Coordinates of C-alpha atoms in Angstrom, one line a residue:
M14 CA -25.6 10.7 1.9
I15 CA -28.4 8.1 1.8
G16 CA -28.2 5.6 -1.1
P17 CA -29.8 2.2 -2.0
T18 CA -26.7 0.5 -0.7
L19 CA -23.5 1.5 1.1
E20 CA -21.5 0.8 -2.1
G21 CA -23.8 3.1 -4.1
A22 CA -23.6 5.9 -1.6
G23 CA -19.8 5.5 -1.3
E24 CA -19.4 5.6 -5.1
I25 CA -21.3 8.9 -5.4
L26 CA -19.2 10.3 -2.5
R27 CA -16.0 9.2 -4.3
L28 CA -17.1 10.9 -7.5
A29 CA -17.8 14.1 -5.5
T30 CA -14.5 14.1 -3.8
G31 CA -12.8 13.6 -7.1
E32 CA -14.1 17.0 -8.2
V33 CA -13.9 19.1 -5.0
G34 CA -10.7 17.4 -3.6
A35 CA -12.0 16.4 -0.2
A36 CA -15.2 16.1 1.9
F37 CA -15.2 16.2 5.7
G38 CA -18.1 15.3 7.9
W39 CA -20.0 13.3 5.3
E40 CA -21.7 10.1 6.3
R41 CA -22.8 7.4 3.9
T42 CA -25.7 5.1 4.8
T43 CA -29.0 3.6 3.8
L44 CA -32.5 4.3 5.0
P45 CA -32.8 0.9 6.9
R46 CA -29.3 1.3 8.5
L47 CA -29.9 4.9 9.6
A48 CA -33.3 3.9 11.0
A49 CA -31.7 1.0 13.0
T50 CA -29.0 3.3 14.3
L51 CA -31.5 6.0 15.5
A52 CA -33.9 3.4 16.9
G53 CA -31.1 1.5 18.7
E54 CA -31.4 3.2 22.0
T55 CA -35.2 2.6 22.2
L56 CA -34.8 -1.0 21.1
A57 CA -32.2 -1.6 23.8
E58 CA -34.4 0.0 26.5
R59 CA -37.4 -2.2 25.5
G60 CA -35.2 -5.3 25.2
L61 CA -36.0 -5.8 21.5
V62 CA -33.8 -7.3 18.9
P63 CA -34.1 -6.3 15.2
A64 CA -35.2 -9.3 13.1
G65 CA -34.0 -10.0 9.6
R66 CA -35.8 -11.7 6.8
L67 CA -34.9 -15.2 7.9
S68 CA -36.2 -14.6 11.4
L69 CA -39.5 -13.2 10.1
D70 CA -39.9 -16.1 7.7
A71 CA -39.4 -18.5 10.7
L72 CA -42.0 -16.5 12.7
A73 CA -44.5 -16.8 9.8
T74 CA -43.9 -20.5 9.7
R75 CA -44.7 -20.8 13.4
I76 CA -47.9 -18.9 12.9
V77 CA -49.0 -21.2 10.0
H78 CA -48.3 -24.1 12.2
D79 CA -50.1 -22.7 15.3
L80 CA -53.2 -21.6 13.4
G81 CA -53.5 -24.9 11.7
S82 CA -56.2 -25.6 9.2
S83 CA -59.0 -24.1 11.2
G84 CA -57.5 -20.6 11.6
L85 CA -56.0 -20.0 8.1
G86 CA -59.3 -19.7 6.3
R87 CA -58.8 -19.5 2.6
F88 CA -55.1 -20.1 3.0
E89 CA -55.9 -23.7 4.2
A90 CA -55.6 -25.0 0.7
V91 CA -51.9 -24.2 0.5
A92 CA -51.1 -24.5 4.2
D93 CA -48.7 -27.4 3.5
R94 CA -46.8 -25.6 0.7
P95 CA -43.3 -24.3 1.6
G96 CA -44.0 -21.0 -0.1
L97 CA -46.9 -19.9 2.1
P98 CA -44.9 -18.7 5.2
R99 CA -42.5 -16.6 3.0
A100 CA -45.4 -15.1 1.0
L101 CA -47.3 -14.2 4.3
A102 CA -44.1 -12.7 5.7
R103 CA -43.7 -10.4 2.7
T104 CA -47.4 -9.4 2.7
I105 CA -47.4 -8.7 6.5
D106 CA -44.2 -6.6 6.0
E107 CA -46.0 -4.5 3.4
L108 CA -49.1 -4.1 5.5
R109 CA -47.1 -3.0 8.6
M110 CA -44.9 -0.7 6.6
A111 CA -48.1 0.9 5.3
R112 CA -49.4 1.3 9.0
V113 CA -52.3 -1.0 8.4
A114 CA -53.7 -2.4 11.7
P115 CA -55.5 -5.8 11.8
A116 CA -58.8 -4.0 12.4
E117 CA -58.3 -2.0 9.2
C118 CA -57.6 -5.0 7.0
N119 CA -60.6 -5.9 4.8
D120 CA -59.6 -9.5 4.5
P121 CA -60.6 -11.4 7.7
D122 CA -58.2 -14.3 7.1
L123 CA -55.3 -12.0 6.5
A124 CA -56.3 -9.8 9.5
R125 CA -56.2 -12.9 11.7
V126 CA -52.7 -13.8 10.5
L127 CA -51.6 -10.1 11.0
S128 CA -52.9 -10.0 14.5
K129 CA -51.2 -13.3 15.4
F130 CA -48.0 -12.0 13.9
E131 CA -48.0 -8.9 16.1
E132 CA -48.6 -11.1 19.1
E133 CA -45.7 -13.3 18.2
L134 CA -43.4 -10.3 17.7
E135 CA -44.2 -9.0 21.2
A136 CA -43.8 -12.5 22.8
T137 CA -40.4 -13.1 21.1
A138 CA -39.1 -9.5 21.7
L139 CA -38.4 -9.0 18.0
A140 CA -38.7 -5.8 16.0
D141 CA -39.5 -5.9 12.3
R142 CA -38.9 -3.1 9.8
A143 CA -42.1 -1.2 10.7
L144 CA -41.2 -1.1 14.4
V145 CA -37.6 0.0 13.7
F146 CA -38.8 2.8 11.5
R147 CA -41.4 3.8 14.0
Y148 CA -38.9 4.1 16.8
A149 CA -36.5 6.0 14.5
V150 CA -39.2 8.6 13.7
E151 CA -40.0 8.9 17.4
A152 CA -36.3 9.4 18.2
L153 CA -36.0 12.2 15.6
E154 CA -39.1 13.9 16.8
R155 CA -38.0 14.1 20.5
G156 CA -34.3 14.6 19.8
S157 CA -32.2 17.6 18.9
L158 CA -30.2 16.2 16.0
R159 CA -29.5 18.5 13.1
W160 CA -27.2 18.3 10.0
D161 CA -26.3 20.8 7.3
G162 CA -27.6 18.8 4.4
M163 CA -29.2 15.5 3.4
M164 CA -29.0 13.8 0.0
L165 CA -31.0 10.8 -1.1
V166 CA -29.7 9.2 -4.3
D167 CA -31.7 6.3 -5.8
A168 CA -33.1 5.5 -2.3
V169 CA -36.3 3.6 -2.8
V170 CA -39.1 5.1 -0.7
S171 CA -42.2 2.9 -1.2
S172 CA -44.1 2.8 2.1
V173 CA -45.8 5.1 4.7
W174 CA -43.2 4.5 7.4
E175 CA -40.3 5.3 5.0
T176 CA -42.1 8.5 4.0
E177 CA -42.5 9.5 7.6
F178 CA -38.9 8.8 8.2
V179 CA -37.7 10.9 5.3
R180 CA -40.0 13.7 6.4
A181 CA -38.5 13.6 9.9
L182 CA -35.0 13.6 8.4
A183 CA -35.7 16.5 6.1
A184 CA -37.2 18.6 9.0
R185 CA -33.8 18.4 10.7
A186 CA -31.6 19.3 7.7
D187 CA -30.9 22.8 6.5
H188 CA -30.8 21.6 2.9
S189 CA -32.3 18.4 1.3
L190 CA -32.0 16.9 -2.2
A191 CA -33.5 13.7 -3.5
A192 CA -32.7 12.1 -6.8
Y193 CA -34.5 9.0 -8.1
C194 CA -34.8 7.0 -11.3
E195 CA -37.2 8.6 -13.8
G196 CA -40.2 6.4 -14.1
D197 CA -40.2 5.3 -10.5
Q198 CA -43.7 6.8 -9.8
R199 CA -44.1 5.3 -6.4
T200 CA -40.8 6.8 -5.1
E201 CA -41.7 10.1 -6.7
M202 CA -45.1 10.2 -5.0
H203 CA -43.7 9.4 -1.6
L204 CA -40.8 11.8 -1.9
E205 CA -43.1 14.6 -3.0
S206 CA -45.2 13.9 0.1
A207 CA -42.2 13.7 2.4
L208 CA -40.4 16.8 1.2
S209 CA -43.6 18.9 0.3
V210 CA -42.2 19.8 -3.1
K211 CA -42.9 19.0 -6.7
A212 CA -40.4 16.8 -8.6
V213 CA -38.4 18.4 -11.3
L214 CA -37.5 16.2 -14.3
S215 CA -34.2 16.6 -16.0
S216 CA -34.3 18.1 -19.4
E217 CA -30.9 17.2 -20.6
T218 CA -30.5 15.0 -23.7
S219 CA -28.6 11.7 -23.7
P220 CA -25.5 11.8 -25.9
N221 CA -25.1 8.0 -26.5
S222 CA -27.0 4.7 -26.3
L223 CA -25.8 3.9 -22.7
S224 CA -27.0 7.2 -21.4
R225 CA -30.4 6.8 -23.1
L226 CA -30.7 3.3 -21.6
Q227 CA -29.9 4.6 -18.1
R228 CA -32.4 7.4 -18.4
G229 CA -35.2 5.4 -20.0
L230 CA -34.8 2.1 -18.1
F231 CA -37.9 2.8 -15.9
S232 CA -39.5 5.4 -18.0
E233 CA -42.7 5.0 -20.0
V234 CA -41.2 7.2 -22.8
T235 CA -38.3 5.9 -24.9
E236 CA -35.8 8.5 -26.0
Q237 CA -34.8 8.0 -29.6
G238 CA -31.3 8.3 -31.0
P239 CA -28.6 6.7 -33.2
A240 CA -27.2 3.4 -32.1
D241 CA -23.5 3.1 -31.1
E242 CA -21.2 0.5 -29.5
G243 CA -22.1 1.6 -25.9
V244 CA -24.9 -1.0 -25.8
E245 CA -25.0 -4.5 -27.4
I246 CA -27.8 -7.0 -27.3
L247 CA -27.1 -10.7 -27.6
S248 CA -29.3 -13.8 -27.6
A249 CA -28.1 -17.2 -26.4
P250 CA -29.8 -20.6 -26.1
G251 CA -29.5 -21.0 -22.4
E252 CA -27.7 -19.6 -19.4
N253 CA -24.4 -21.6 -20.0
R254 CA -24.0 -20.2 -23.6
E255 CA -24.9 -16.8 -22.4
C256 CA -22.1 -16.9 -19.8
V257 CA -19.7 -18.0 -22.5
E258 CA -20.6 -15.0 -24.6
I259 CA -20.1 -12.8 -21.5
A260 CA -16.6 -14.2 -21.0
R261 CA -15.8 -13.6 -24.7
R262 CA -16.8 -9.9 -24.4
I263 CA -14.7 -9.5 -21.3
L264 CA -11.7 -10.8 -23.1
R265 CA -12.5 -8.5 -26.1
E266 CA -12.8 -5.4 -23.8
A267 CA -9.5 -6.4 -22.0
S268 CA -7.7 -6.5 -25.4
R269 CA -9.0 -3.0 -26.0
G270 CA -7.3 -1.8 -22.8
V271 CA -10.3 -1.6 -20.5
P272 CA -9.0 -2.1 -16.9
F273 CA -10.3 -5.1 -14.9
D274 CA -11.7 -2.9 -12.2
R275 CA -13.9 -1.1 -14.7
M276 CA -15.8 -4.4 -15.6
A277 CA -18.8 -5.8 -13.8
I278 CA -21.4 -8.5 -14.4
V279 CA -24.9 -7.9 -13.1
L280 CA -27.1 -11.0 -12.9
R281 CA -30.9 -11.0 -12.8
A282 CA -30.9 -14.4 -11.2
P283 CA -27.6 -15.2 -9.5
S284 CA -28.7 -18.7 -8.3
Q285 CA -29.3 -19.8 -11.9
Y286 CA -26.3 -18.1 -13.5
R287 CA -23.6 -18.4 -10.9
A288 CA -22.4 -22.0 -11.6
H289 CA -22.4 -21.4 -15.4
L290 CA -20.6 -18.1 -15.0
V291 CA -17.9 -19.5 -12.7
E292 CA -17.2 -22.3 -15.2
A293 CA -17.1 -19.9 -18.2
L294 CA -14.7 -17.5 -16.4
R295 CA -12.5 -20.4 -15.3
R296 CA -12.2 -21.8 -18.8
A297 CA -11.3 -18.3 -20.1
S298 CA -8.8 -17.8 -17.3
I299 CA -10.5 -14.7 -16.0
P300 CA -10.2 -14.0 -12.3
A301 CA -13.4 -12.8 -10.7
H302 CA -14.6 -11.5 -7.4
F303 CA -18.2 -12.3 -6.4
A304 CA -19.8 -9.5 -4.4
R305 CA -22.6 -11.7 -3.1
G306 CA -20.9 -14.9 -2.0
T307 CA -19.0 -17.6 -3.9
V308 CA -19.9 -20.8 -5.6
R309 CA -18.2 -23.3 -3.3
P310 CA -18.9 -23.5 0.4
D311 CA -17.1 -21.0 2.6
A312 CA -14.1 -22.6 4.4
A313 CA -15.4 -21.2 7.7
G314 CA -18.6 -23.0 7.2
R315 CA -16.8 -26.3 6.6
A316 CA -14.8 -25.8 9.7
F317 CA -17.9 -25.1 11.7
L318 CA -19.6 -28.3 10.4
A319 CA -16.4 -30.2 11.3
L320 CA -16.6 -28.7 14.8
L321 CA -20.2 -29.8 15.3
H322 CA -19.3 -33.3 14.2
C323 CA -16.4 -33.3 16.7
A324 CA -18.7 -32.1 19.5
A325 CA -21.3 -34.8 18.6
D326 CA -18.6 -37.4 18.8
K327 CA -17.5 -36.1 22.3
L328 CA -14.1 -35.1 20.9
S329 CA -12.0 -32.6 22.9
A330 CA -10.7 -29.3 21.7
Q331 CA -7.3 -30.9 21.2
R332 CA -8.7 -33.6 19.0
F333 CA -10.6 -31.0 17.0
A334 CA -7.5 -29.0 16.4
E335 CA -5.5 -32.1 15.4
Y336 CA -8.3 -33.0 13.0
L337 CA -8.2 -29.7 11.2
S338 CA -4.4 -29.2 11.6
L339 CA -4.9 -25.6 12.7
S340 CA -1.4 -24.3 12.0
E341 CA -3.0 -21.0 10.9
V342 CA -4.1 -20.1 14.4
P343 CA -2.3 -16.7 15.1
D344 CA 0.4 -16.6 17.8
A345 CA -0.5 -15.2 21.2
D346 CA 1.2 -12.1 22.6
P347 CA 3.8 -12.4 25.4
A348 CA 1.0 -12.2 28.0
G349 CA -0.8 -15.1 26.5
K350 CA -3.6 -13.0 25.0
P351 CA -4.9 -13.2 21.4
P352 CA -3.0 -10.9 19.0
P353 CA -4.3 -7.4 18.4
P354 CA -6.7 -7.0 15.5
V355 CA -5.5 -5.6 12.1
P356 CA -6.0 -1.9 11.5
A357 CA -9.5 -0.9 10.5
S358 CA -8.3 0.3 7.1
E359 CA -7.2 -3.3 6.2
R360 CA -10.3 -5.1 7.4
W361 CA -13.1 -6.4 5.2
F362 CA -16.5 -7.2 6.6
P363 CA -19.2 -9.1 4.7
P364 CA -22.5 -7.3 4.2
D365 CA -24.7 -7.4 7.2
E366 CA -28.5 -7.5 7.2
E367 CA -29.9 -4.1 6.5
L368 CA -31.7 -4.0 9.8
V369 CA -28.8 -5.2 12.0
P370 CA -26.0 -2.7 11.9
Q371 CA -22.7 -3.8 13.3
A372 CA -23.0 -1.5 16.3
I373 CA -26.1 -3.3 17.5
D374 CA -24.6 -6.7 16.6
R375 CA -21.5 -6.0 18.6
A376 CA -23.5 -4.7 21.6
T377 CA -25.4 -7.9 21.9
E378 CA -22.4 -10.2 21.6
V379 CA -19.8 -8.4 23.7
E380 CA -18.9 -10.4 26.9
A381 CA -16.6 -9.6 29.7
A382 CA -13.1 -10.5 28.9
E383 CA -11.9 -13.6 30.8
A384 CA -8.5 -13.6 32.4
E385 CA -6.1 -16.2 31.1
A386 CA -2.9 -17.5 32.5
P387 CA 0.3 -16.7 30.5
V388 CA 1.1 -19.4 28.0
L389 CA 4.7 -20.0 27.0
I390 CA 5.7 -21.2 23.6
E391 CA 8.3 -23.9 24.1
D392 CA 9.4 -24.2 20.5
P393 CA 9.3 -20.9 18.5
T394 CA 9.9 -22.7 15.3
V395 CA 6.6 -24.5 15.7
P396 CA 4.0 -21.7 16.3
A397 CA 1.1 -24.1 16.3
V398 CA 2.3 -25.8 19.5
V399 CA 1.8 -24.0 22.8
G400 CA 3.0 -25.5 26.1
G401 CA 3.6 -28.8 24.3
T402 CA 0.0 -28.9 23.1
L403 CA -1.5 -28.1 19.7
R404 CA -3.4 -24.9 20.1
A405 CA -7.2 -24.8 19.5
P406 CA -9.4 -21.9 18.5
Y407 CA -10.3 -19.4 21.2
R408 CA -13.5 -20.6 23.1
W409 CA -14.2 -23.2 20.5
E410 CA -16.6 -25.1 22.7
R411 CA -18.9 -22.0 23.0
L412 CA -19.6 -21.6 19.3

């Protein structure tokens, strides 16, 4: 099951199991995650590390600095603007995903930047999206992997390498099915090329306004029908008043008996709306979970900054622990080792970058376990004190 996000693929899988009772052997993933998993062995053999967007933006910044004013050509006029490296990184990503080599680029200035980018990738041992997809396709072509069926649901396929990857996946599946949003002509074109079939559009009619909106959101043809309460349109003079109206509608739906876990707010610009939305929900006493971070700084980030200040001031681990009053540090086991982790079913992991699955992330960070001498807890009523000393985080100096 390949979806646009893990959450989307998981929701479709949950809907399916609700009808058939159970599903065994199903795997939910996304195209970038699956590509990174399949390319992981080749990346490890070549000593390459998948690079996220932030790393590629930094690489583009270095290229702008190294080329200077003489090597940027027509980009010289905006070389000192902060948006140039990010724009170049996005453009280079599109070119490489389209399998465009520097010699094939019609723009000489852009070809020079693209060539420099490829040199920096090789010098820094980084792998961007194009390289990851390339190694994934090669792994499929020389491997013997097979699966019973493959389903793509709303997975955006918009480049040559993604098309080649879907083609290689479909060649090793007994059955393949791809569903996309009607009106997404680019994905339709690439899927038809990858699967060697002609797309079939759904002929069913939409029974209500919400269904018509879902079907016609990306379509050039608007489906007509009577209006109902499924869709409401509001206009507010600014983001803050709009968030107040959103809070009012949440309270109204709650009074009608709509469960809290059936409500969601989708923002077009989270950075602009988030502060206003938090304030409106707080004033309305509405608890909320933010799927993409929170408004205030993360407590772990504050602790890390405090740790850096302590290290800069030459303070010891004991002083750092006393400063933060780390009574939350978990107790060690009788052998003095850290406590065992919680069961996998009770853990929650923040979303990782699409190109860095947790398996690769763990493989690069795992170190040999260091033997530690048993530590006795003198006073069981004061778990924060071990051996008469306030405990500090494990390996805090190595962060």
